[in-house]
Coordinates of C-alpha atoms in Angstrom, one line a residue:
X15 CA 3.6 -5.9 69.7
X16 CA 4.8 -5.4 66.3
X17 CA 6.4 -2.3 64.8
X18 CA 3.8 -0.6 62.3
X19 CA 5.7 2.6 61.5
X20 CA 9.6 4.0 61.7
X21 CA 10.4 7.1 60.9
X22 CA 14.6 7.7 60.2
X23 CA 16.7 10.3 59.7
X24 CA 14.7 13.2 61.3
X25 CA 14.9 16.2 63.9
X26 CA 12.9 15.8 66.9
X27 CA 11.7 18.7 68.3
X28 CA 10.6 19.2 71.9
X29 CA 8.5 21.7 72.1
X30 CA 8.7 21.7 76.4
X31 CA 12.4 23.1 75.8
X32 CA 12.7 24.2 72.2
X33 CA 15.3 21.7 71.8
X34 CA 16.0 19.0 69.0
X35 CA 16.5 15.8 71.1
X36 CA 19.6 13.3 70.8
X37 CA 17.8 10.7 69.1
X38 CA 17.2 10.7 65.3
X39 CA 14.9 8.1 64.9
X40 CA 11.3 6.3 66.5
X41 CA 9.0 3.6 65.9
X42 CA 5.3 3.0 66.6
X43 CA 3.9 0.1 67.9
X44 CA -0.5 0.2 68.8
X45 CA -0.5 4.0 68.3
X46 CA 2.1 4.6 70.6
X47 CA 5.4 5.6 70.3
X48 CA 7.5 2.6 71.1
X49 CA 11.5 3.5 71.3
X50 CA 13.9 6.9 70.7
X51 CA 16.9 6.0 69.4
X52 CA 19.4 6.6 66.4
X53 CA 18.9 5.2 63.0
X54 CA 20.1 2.1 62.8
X55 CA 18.7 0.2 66.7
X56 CA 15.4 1.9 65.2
X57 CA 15.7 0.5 62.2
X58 CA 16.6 -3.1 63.2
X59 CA 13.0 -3.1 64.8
X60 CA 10.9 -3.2 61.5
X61 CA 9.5 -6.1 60.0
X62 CA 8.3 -6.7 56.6
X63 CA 5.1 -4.9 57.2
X64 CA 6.4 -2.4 59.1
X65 CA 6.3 1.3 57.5
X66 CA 9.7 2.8 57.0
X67 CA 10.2 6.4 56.6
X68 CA 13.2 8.4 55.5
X69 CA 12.8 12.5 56.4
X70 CA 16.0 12.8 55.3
X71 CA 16.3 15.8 58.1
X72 CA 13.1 16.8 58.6
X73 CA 11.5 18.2 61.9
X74 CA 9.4 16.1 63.5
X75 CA 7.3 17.7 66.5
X76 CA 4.3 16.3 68.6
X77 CA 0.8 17.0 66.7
X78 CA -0.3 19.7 66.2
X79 CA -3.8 20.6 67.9
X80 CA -6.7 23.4 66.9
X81 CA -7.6 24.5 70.5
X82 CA -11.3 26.1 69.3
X83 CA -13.0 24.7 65.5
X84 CA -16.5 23.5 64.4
X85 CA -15.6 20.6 61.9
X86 CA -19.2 19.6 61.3
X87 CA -21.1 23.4 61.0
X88 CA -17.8 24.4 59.1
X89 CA -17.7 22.1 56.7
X90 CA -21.3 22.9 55.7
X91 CA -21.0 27.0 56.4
X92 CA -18.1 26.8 53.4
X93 CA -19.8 24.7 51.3
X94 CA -20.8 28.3 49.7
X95 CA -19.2 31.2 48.1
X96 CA -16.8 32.7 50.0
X97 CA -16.8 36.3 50.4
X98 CA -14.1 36.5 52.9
X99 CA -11.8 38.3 50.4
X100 CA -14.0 41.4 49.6
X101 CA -12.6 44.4 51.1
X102 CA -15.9 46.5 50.0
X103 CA -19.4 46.9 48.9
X104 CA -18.7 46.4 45.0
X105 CA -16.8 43.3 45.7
X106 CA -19.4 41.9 47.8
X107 CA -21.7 43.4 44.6
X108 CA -19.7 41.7 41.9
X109 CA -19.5 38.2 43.6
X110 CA -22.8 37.7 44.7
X111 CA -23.7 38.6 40.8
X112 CA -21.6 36.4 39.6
X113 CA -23.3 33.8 41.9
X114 CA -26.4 34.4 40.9
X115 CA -25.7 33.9 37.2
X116 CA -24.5 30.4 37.8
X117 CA -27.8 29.8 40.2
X118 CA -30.8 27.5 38.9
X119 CA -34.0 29.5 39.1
X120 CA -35.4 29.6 42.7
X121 CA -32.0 28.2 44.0
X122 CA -31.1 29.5 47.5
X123 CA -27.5 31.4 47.3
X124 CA -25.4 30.7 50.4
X125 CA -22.3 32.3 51.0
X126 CA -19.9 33.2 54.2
X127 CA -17.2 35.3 55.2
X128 CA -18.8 38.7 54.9
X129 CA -16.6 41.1 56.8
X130 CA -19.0 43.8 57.5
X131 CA -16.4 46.4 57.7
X132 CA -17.5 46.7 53.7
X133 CA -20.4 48.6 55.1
X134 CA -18.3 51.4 56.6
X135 CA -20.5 53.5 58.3
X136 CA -23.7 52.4 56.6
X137 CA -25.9 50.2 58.6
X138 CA -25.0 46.2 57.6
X139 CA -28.5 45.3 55.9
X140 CA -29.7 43.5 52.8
X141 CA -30.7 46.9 50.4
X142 CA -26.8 47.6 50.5
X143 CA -26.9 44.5 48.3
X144 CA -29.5 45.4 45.9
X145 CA -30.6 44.7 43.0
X146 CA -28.0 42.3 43.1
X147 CA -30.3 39.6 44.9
X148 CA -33.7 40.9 43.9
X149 CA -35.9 38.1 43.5
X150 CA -33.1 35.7 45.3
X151 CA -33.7 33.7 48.5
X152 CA -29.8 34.3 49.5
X153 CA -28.3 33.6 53.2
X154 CA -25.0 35.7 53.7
X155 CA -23.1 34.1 56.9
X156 CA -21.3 37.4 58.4
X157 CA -17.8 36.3 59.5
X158 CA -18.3 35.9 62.9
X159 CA -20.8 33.2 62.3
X160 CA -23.2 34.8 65.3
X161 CA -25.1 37.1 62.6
X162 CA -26.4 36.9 59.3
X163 CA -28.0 38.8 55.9
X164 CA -31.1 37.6 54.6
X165 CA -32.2 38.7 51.6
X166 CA -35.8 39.5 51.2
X167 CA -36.8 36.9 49.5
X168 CA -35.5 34.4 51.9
X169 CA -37.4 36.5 54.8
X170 CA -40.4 36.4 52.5
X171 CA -40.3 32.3 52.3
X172 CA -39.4 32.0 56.0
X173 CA -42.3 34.0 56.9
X174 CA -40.5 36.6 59.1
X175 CA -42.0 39.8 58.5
X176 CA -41.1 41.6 61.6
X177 CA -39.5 41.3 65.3
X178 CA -39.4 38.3 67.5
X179 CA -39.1 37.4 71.3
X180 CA -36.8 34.8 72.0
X181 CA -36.0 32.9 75.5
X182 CA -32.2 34.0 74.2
X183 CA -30.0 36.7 73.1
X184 CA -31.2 37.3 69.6
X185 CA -32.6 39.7 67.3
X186 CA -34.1 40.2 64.2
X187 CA -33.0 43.8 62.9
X188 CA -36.0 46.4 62.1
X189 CA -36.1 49.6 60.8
X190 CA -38.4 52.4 62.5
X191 CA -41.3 50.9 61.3
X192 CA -40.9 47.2 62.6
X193 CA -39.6 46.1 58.5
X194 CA -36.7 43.1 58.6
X195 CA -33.4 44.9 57.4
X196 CA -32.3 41.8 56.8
X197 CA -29.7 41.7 59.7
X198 CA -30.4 38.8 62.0
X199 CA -28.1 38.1 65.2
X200 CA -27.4 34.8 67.0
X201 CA -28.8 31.5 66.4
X202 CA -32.2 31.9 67.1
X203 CA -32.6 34.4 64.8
X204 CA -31.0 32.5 62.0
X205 CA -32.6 29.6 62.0
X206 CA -36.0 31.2 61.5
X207 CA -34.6 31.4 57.7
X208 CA -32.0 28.4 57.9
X209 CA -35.1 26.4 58.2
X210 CA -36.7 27.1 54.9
X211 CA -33.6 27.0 52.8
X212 CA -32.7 23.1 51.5
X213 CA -30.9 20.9 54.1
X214 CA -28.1 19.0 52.7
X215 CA -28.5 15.2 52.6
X216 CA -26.6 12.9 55.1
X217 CA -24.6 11.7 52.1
X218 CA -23.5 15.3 51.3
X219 CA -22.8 16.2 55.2
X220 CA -20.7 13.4 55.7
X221 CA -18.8 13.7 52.4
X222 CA -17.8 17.4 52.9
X223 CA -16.8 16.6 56.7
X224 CA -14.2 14.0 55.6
X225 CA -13.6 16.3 53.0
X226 CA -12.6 19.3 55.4
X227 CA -11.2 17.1 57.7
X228 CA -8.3 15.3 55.0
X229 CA -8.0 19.1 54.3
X230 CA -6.8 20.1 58.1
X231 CA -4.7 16.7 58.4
X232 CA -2.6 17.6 54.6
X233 CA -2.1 21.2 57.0
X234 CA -0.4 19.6 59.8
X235 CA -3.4 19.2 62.1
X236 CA -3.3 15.3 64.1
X237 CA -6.1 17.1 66.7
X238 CA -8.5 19.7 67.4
X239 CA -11.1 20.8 70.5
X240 CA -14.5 20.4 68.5
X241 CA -16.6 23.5 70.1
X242 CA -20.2 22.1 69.3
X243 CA -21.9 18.3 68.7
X244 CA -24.8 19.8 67.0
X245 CA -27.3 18.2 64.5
X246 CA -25.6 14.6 63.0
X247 CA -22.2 16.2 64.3
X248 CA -21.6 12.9 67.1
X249 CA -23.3 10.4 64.4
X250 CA -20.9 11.9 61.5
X251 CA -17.8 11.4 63.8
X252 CA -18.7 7.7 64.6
X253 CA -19.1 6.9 60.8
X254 CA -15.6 8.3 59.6
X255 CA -14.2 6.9 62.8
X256 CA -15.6 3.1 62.3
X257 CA -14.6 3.3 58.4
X258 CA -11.6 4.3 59.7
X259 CA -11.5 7.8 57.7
X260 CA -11.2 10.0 60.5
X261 CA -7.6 11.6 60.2
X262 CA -8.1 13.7 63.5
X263 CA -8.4 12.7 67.0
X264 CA -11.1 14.8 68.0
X265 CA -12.3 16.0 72.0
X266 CA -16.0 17.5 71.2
X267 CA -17.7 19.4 73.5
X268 CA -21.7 19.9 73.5
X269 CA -23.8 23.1 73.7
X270 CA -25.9 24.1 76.6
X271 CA -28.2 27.2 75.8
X272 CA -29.9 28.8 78.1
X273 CA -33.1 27.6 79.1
X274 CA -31.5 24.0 80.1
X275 CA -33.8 22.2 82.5
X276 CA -32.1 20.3 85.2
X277 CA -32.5 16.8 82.8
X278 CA -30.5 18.5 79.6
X279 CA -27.6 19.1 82.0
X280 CA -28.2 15.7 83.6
X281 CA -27.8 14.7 79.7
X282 CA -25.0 16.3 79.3
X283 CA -23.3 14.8 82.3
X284 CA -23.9 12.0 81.2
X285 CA -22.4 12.0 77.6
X286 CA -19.0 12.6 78.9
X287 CA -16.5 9.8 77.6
X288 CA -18.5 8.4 75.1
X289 CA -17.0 8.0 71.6
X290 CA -14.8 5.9 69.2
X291 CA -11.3 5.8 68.8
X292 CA -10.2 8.9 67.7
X293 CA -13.0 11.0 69.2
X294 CA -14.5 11.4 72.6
X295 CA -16.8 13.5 74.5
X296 CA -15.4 15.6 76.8
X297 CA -16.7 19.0 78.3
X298 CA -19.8 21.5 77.6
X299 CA -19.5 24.5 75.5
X300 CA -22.0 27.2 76.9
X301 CA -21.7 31.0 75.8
X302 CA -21.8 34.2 78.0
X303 CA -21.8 36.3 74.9
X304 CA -22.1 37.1 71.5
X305 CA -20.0 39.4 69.6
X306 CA -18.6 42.7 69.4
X307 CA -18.8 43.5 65.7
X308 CA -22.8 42.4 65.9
X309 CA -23.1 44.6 69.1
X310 CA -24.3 41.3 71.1
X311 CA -21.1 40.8 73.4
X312 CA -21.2 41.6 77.2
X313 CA -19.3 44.8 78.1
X314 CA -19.1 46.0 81.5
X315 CA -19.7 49.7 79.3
X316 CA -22.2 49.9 76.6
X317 CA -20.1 49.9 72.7
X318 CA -20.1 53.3 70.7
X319 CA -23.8 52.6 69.7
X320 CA -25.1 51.9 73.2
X321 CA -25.3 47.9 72.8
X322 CA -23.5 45.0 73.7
X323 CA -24.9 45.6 77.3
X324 CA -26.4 41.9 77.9
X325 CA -25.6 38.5 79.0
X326 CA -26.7 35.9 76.4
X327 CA -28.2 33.8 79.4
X328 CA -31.0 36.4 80.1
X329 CA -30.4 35.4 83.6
X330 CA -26.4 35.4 84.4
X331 CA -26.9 33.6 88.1
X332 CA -28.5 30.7 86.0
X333 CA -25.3 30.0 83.9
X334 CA -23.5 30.4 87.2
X335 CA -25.4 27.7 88.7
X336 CA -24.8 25.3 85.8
X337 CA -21.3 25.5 85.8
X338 CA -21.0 25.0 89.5
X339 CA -23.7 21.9 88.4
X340 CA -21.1 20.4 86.0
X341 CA -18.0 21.4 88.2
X342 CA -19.6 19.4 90.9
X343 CA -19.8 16.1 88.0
X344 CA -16.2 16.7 87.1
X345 CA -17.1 18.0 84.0
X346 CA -14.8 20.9 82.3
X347 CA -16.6 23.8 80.8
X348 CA -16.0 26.2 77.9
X349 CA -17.4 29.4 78.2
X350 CA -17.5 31.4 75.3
X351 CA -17.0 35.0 76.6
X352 CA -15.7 37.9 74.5
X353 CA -16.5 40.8 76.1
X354 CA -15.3 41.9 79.7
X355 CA -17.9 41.5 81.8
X356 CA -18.8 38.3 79.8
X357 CA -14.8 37.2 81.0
X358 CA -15.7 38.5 84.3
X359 CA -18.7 36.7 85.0
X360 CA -17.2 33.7 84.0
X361 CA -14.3 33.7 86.4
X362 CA -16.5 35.0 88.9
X363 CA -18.7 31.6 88.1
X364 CA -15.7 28.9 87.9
X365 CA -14.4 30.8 91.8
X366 CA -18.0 30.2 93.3
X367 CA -17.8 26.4 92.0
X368 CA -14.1 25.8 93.1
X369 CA -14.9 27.3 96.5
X370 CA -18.3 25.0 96.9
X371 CA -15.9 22.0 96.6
X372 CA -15.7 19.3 94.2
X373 CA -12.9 17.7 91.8
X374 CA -10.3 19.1 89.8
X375 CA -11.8 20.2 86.8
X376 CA -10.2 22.4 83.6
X377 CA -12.7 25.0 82.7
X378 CA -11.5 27.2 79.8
X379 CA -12.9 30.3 78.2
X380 CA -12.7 30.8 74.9
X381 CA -12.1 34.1 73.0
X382 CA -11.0 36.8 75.6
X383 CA -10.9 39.4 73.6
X384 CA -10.6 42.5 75.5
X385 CA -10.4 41.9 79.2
X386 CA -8.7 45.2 81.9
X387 CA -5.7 44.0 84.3
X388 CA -7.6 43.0 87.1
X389 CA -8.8 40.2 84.9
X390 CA -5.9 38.9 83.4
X391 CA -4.1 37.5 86.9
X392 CA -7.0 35.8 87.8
X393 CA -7.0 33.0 84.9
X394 CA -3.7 31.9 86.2
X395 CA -5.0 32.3 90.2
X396 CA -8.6 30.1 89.1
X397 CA -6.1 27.5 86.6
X398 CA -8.7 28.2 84.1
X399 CA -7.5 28.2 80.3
X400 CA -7.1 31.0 78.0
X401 CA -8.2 29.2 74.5
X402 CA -7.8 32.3 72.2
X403 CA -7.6 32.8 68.4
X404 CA -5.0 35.2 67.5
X405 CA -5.5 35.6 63.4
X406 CA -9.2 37.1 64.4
X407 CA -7.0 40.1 65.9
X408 CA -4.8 39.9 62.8
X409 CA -7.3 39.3 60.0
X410 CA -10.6 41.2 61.4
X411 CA -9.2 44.2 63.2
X412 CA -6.8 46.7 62.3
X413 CA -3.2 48.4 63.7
X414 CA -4.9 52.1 63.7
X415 CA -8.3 50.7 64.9
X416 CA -10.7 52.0 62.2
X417 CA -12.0 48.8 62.1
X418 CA -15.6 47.8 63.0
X419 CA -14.7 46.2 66.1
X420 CA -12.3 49.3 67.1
X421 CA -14.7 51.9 66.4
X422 CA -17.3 50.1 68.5
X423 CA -15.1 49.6 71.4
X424 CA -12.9 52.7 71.5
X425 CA -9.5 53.4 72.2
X426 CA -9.0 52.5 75.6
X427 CA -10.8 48.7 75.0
X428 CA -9.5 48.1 71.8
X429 CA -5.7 49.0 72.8
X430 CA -5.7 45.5 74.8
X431 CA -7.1 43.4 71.7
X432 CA -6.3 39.4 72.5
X433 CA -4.0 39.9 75.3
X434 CA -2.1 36.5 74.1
X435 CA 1.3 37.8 75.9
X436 CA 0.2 39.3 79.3
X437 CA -2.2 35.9 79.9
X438 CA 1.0 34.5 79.2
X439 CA 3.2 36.3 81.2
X440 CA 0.6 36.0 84.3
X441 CA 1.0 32.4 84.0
X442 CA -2.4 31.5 82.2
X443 CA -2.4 28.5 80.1
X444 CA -2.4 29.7 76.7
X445 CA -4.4 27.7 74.2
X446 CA -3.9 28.6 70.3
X447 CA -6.9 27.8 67.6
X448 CA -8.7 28.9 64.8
X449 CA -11.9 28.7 65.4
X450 CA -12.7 27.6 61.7
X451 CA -14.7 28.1 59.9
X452 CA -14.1 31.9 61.1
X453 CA -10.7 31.7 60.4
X454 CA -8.5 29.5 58.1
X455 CA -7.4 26.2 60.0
X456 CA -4.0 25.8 58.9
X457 CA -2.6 25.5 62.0
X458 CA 1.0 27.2 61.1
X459 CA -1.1 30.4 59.6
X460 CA -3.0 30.6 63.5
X461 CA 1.2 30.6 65.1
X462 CA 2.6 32.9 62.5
X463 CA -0.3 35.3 63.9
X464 CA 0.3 34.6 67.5
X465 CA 3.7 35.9 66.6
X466 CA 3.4 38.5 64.2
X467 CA 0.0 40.2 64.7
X468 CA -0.1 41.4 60.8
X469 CA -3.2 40.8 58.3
X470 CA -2.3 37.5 56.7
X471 CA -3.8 38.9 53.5
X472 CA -1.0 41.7 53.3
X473 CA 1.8 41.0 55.8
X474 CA 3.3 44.7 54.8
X475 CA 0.6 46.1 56.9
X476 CA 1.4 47.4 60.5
X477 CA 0.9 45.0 63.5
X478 CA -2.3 45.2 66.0
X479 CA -0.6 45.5 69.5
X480 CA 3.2 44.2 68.8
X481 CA 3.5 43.9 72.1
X482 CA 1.3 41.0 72.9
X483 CA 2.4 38.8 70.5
X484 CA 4.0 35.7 71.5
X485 CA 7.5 33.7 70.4
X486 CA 7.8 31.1 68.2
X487 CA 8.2 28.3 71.0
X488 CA 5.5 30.1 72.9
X489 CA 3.3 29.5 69.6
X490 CA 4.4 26.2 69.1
X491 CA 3.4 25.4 73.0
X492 CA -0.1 26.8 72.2
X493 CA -0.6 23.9 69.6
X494 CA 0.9 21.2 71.8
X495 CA 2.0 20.9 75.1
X496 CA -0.9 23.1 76.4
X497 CA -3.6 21.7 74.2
X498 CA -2.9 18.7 75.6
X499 CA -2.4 20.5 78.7
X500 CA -6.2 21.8 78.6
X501 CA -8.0 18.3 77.8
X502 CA -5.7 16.8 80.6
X503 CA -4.0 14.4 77.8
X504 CA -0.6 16.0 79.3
X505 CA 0.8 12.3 80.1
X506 CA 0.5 11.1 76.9
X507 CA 0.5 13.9 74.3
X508 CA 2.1 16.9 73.8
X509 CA 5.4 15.6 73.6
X510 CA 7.8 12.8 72.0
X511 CA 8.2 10.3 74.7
X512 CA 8.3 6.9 74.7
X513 CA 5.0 6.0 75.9
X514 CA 3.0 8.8 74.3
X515 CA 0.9 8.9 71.3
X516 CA 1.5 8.5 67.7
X517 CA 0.7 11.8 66.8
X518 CA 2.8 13.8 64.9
X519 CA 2.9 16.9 62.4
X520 CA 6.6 16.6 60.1
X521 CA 8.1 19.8 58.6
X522 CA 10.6 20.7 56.2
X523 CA 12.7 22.6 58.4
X524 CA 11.8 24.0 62.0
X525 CA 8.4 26.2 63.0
X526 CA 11.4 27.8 65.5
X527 CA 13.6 29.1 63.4
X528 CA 11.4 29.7 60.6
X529 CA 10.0 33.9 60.1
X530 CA 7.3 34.2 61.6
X531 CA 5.8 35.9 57.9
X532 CA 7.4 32.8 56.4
X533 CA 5.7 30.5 58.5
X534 CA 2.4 29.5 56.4
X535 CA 4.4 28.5 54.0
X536 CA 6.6 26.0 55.6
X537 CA 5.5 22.7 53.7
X538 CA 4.0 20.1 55.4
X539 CA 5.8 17.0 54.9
X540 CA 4.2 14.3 56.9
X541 CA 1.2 13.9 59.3
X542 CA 0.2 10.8 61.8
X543 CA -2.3 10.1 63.8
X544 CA -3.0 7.2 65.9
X545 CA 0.5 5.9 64.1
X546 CA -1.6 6.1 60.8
X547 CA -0.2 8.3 58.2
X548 CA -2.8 11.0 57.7
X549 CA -1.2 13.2 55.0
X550 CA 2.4 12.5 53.1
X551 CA 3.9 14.5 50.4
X552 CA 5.1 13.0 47.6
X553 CA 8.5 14.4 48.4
X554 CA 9.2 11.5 51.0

């Protein structure tokens, strides 16, 4: 098999010791790494076709992968204006006006990122935002992506004019007298509104995907866990992938709500492995929770305002007897659970379907975001994965915890925010990610929070709980050897070894040694996926 790519002259950096390997040089043959060796026996194996590469030093380590993103649902949710940089109410004001001035009349304003820490103690709700969007049908995605602020015009053309039951965790806020305050929480609130704003042509969908996508390859991305299949999502994937303009190998994992009848799962089942080259199906995505900030997590004690006090399976024992379903199939799971008794009931629900037999199967839950000691051990004990997403701590909460999601929990819960460094320590599988679009993507912005715990905005500001954070090979891991750890790729990514994928993420100089407040900006030199180059700076 012909040589299709050499790259010379670099640093190769294992990230299973830390170490830069003896050899300065490899080629690629079929999307494989081929040979290891120094510069000149790698050089004698190109041909005329083959792609020759000088890094002239640079560090070369395996791809990097996002452990936890929505490509599809992101690409669309940021398609609006961004209001993750307001810090309060009269920024929020002064860009949503600003927005509506460059609006066509009866235009639908979208926008995402809303921290609702701007409220302060004020209830989050649409009059906050008056006048501003009188008259304006305007959807404003909250940052956690679980809630949302309609204005009242878009209530008014969705036809919601007071509460609703659902078969799911979800709520549309009233006031004392049963009025929409605009808040809606969780997905089946949302889309009562979603569905009378404009959808966005296939065209459009699949142009900002590949759009989003070419952004998170230029970043060092070569991979990423794809947390939903919703909508087009599968059919979108397939498209890029047979035009060959997918630049990341992607492992997607379906929802299941509740209210699955025995044939959805039996769909599910049997979706896993189907895909294209760079993407497969691979594992179910099912929540246990909502959110803290939104009051819709599952504590095992009710938050500062009484809530967060329910499943989001009305019926726990029914998600229970799901995952011992798909345990049974071989199928991994990923649980989204937040809260502690959401974490709880999820190991509690991978031990019953271990003990009832079955394959090895991964299961992972995603989020962990405060969890007490007796909990921590057990990921390690169960071999489930800890996928967690470090720059929410950094970016969302605060050192002195006045934040929203502080205040709600309390001292004693919000003292072990994203315990990254005792899962570690207990021998969990750590798993890093962004889970973009809640957080930015690049991937060298989510291991500069693993390891510094600071607001990435203001990097002057104190760190929240310095003494979970992680080192920088421990960060580095998170991204690599135990993402590929998690979708049981071990064998063949992770790592540079003859043998393994093409994958890699270049650097000018080494993520290692590199400040961790420094990090982000560490230029990207050189992405590959599949032995394709995804992303090259004009500096090689």
């Amino acid at each position: 098999m012909r040589t299709s790519l050499v790259l010379l002259s670099a640093r190769l950096l294992d990230p299973v010791t830390g170490r830069v390997l003896p050899e300065t040089a490899l080629a690629v043959s079929g999307g494989r790494t081929s040979a290891l060796g120094g510069d000149r026996e790698i050089r004698a194996l190109a041909d005329a076709s083959t792609t020759v590469i000088d890094l002239k030093g640079a560090v070369v380590t395996p791809g990097l992968v996002d452990g936890h993103l929505h490509p599809v649902s992101g690409a669309e949710l940021t398609h609006g204006l961004d209001l993750s940089g307001c810090t309060d109410l009269a920024g929020v004001r002064a860009a949503l006006a600003g927005e509506v001035r460059r609006l066509a009349p009866g235009a639908w304003l979208h926008a995402w990122g809303l921290d609702p820490n701007v409220f302060g103690d004020a209830p989050v709700e649409s009059a906050a935002l008056s006048p501003v969007l009188d008259g304006v049908p305007a959807l404003l995605q909250l940052f956690d992506a679980h809630s949302m602020l309609a204005s009242p015009r878009a209530l008014e053309l969705a036809g919601v004019t007071g509460p609703r039951a659902f078969d799911q965790a979800a709520e549309v806020v009233c006031d004392v007298a049963g009025r929409p305050t605009g808040l809606l929480l969780e997905d089946a609130a949302c889309e009562l509104v979603e569905r009378a704003a404009p959808r966005p042509t296939r065209e459009e969908s699949r142009d900002r995907l590949a759009a989003a996508l070419r952004s998170m390859a230029a970043a060092g991305l070569t991979g990423g866990h794809a947390m939903d299949a919703n909508g087009d999502s599968l059919a979108l994937y397939a498209e890029l992938d047979a035009a060959g303009d997918l630049p990341l190998r992607l492992r997607v994992a379906p929802w299941c709500q509740p209210g699955a009848d025995a044939d959805a799962v039996r769909e599910l089942i049997g979706q896993q492995g189907t895909g294209g080259t760079l993407w497969r199906t691979a594992g179910v995505k099912l929540f246990m929770d909502g959110t803290i900030d939104n009051g819709t997590a599952w504590l095992e004690r009710p938050d500062c305002h009484g809530e967060s006090t329910h499943a989001f399976w009305p019926d726990p024992e029914v998600y229970t007897r799901v995952v011992g379903e798909l345990h049974r199939a071989g199928v991994p799971t990923a649980t989204h659970a937040i809260g502690d008794a959401a974490v709880r009931h999820a190991l509690d629900s991978v031990a019953q379907a271990r003990t009832a037999g079955g394959p090895a199967v991964r299961h992972r839950i995603e989020h962990i975001e405060t969890v007490p000691d007796d909990t921590v051990a057990r990921f390690a004990e169960l071999g489930v994965v800890a996928s967690m997403q470090p720059t929410h701590c950094c970016d969302f909460t605060r050192a002195d915890h006045t934040d929203n999601w502080s205040r709600r929990l309390g001292e004693e819960r919000a003292s072990r925010a994203w315990r990254c460094r005792d899962l570690w320590d207990a021998g969990a599988r750590v798993v890093l990610g962004s889970d973009w679009p809640i957080a930015p993507f690049p991937p060298l912005g989510v291991m500069a929070g693993a390891r510094h715990r600071r607001p990435g905005r203001d990097l002057t500001q104190p760190p929240h709980g310095p003494g979970q954070a992680l080192t920088a090979l421990e960060a580095l891991q998170g991204m690599t050897v135990n993402a590929a750890w998690a979708a049981g790729d071990e064998h063949e990514a992770g790592r540079l070894a003859v043998g393994s994928r093409a994958d890699f993420t270049v650097f000018a100089d080494s993520p290692l040694t590199t400040p961790a407040v420094e990090l982000p900006g560490l230029p990207v030199l050189l992405t590959v996926v599949d032995g394709r180059t995804t992303h090259r700076d004009a500096a090689l």
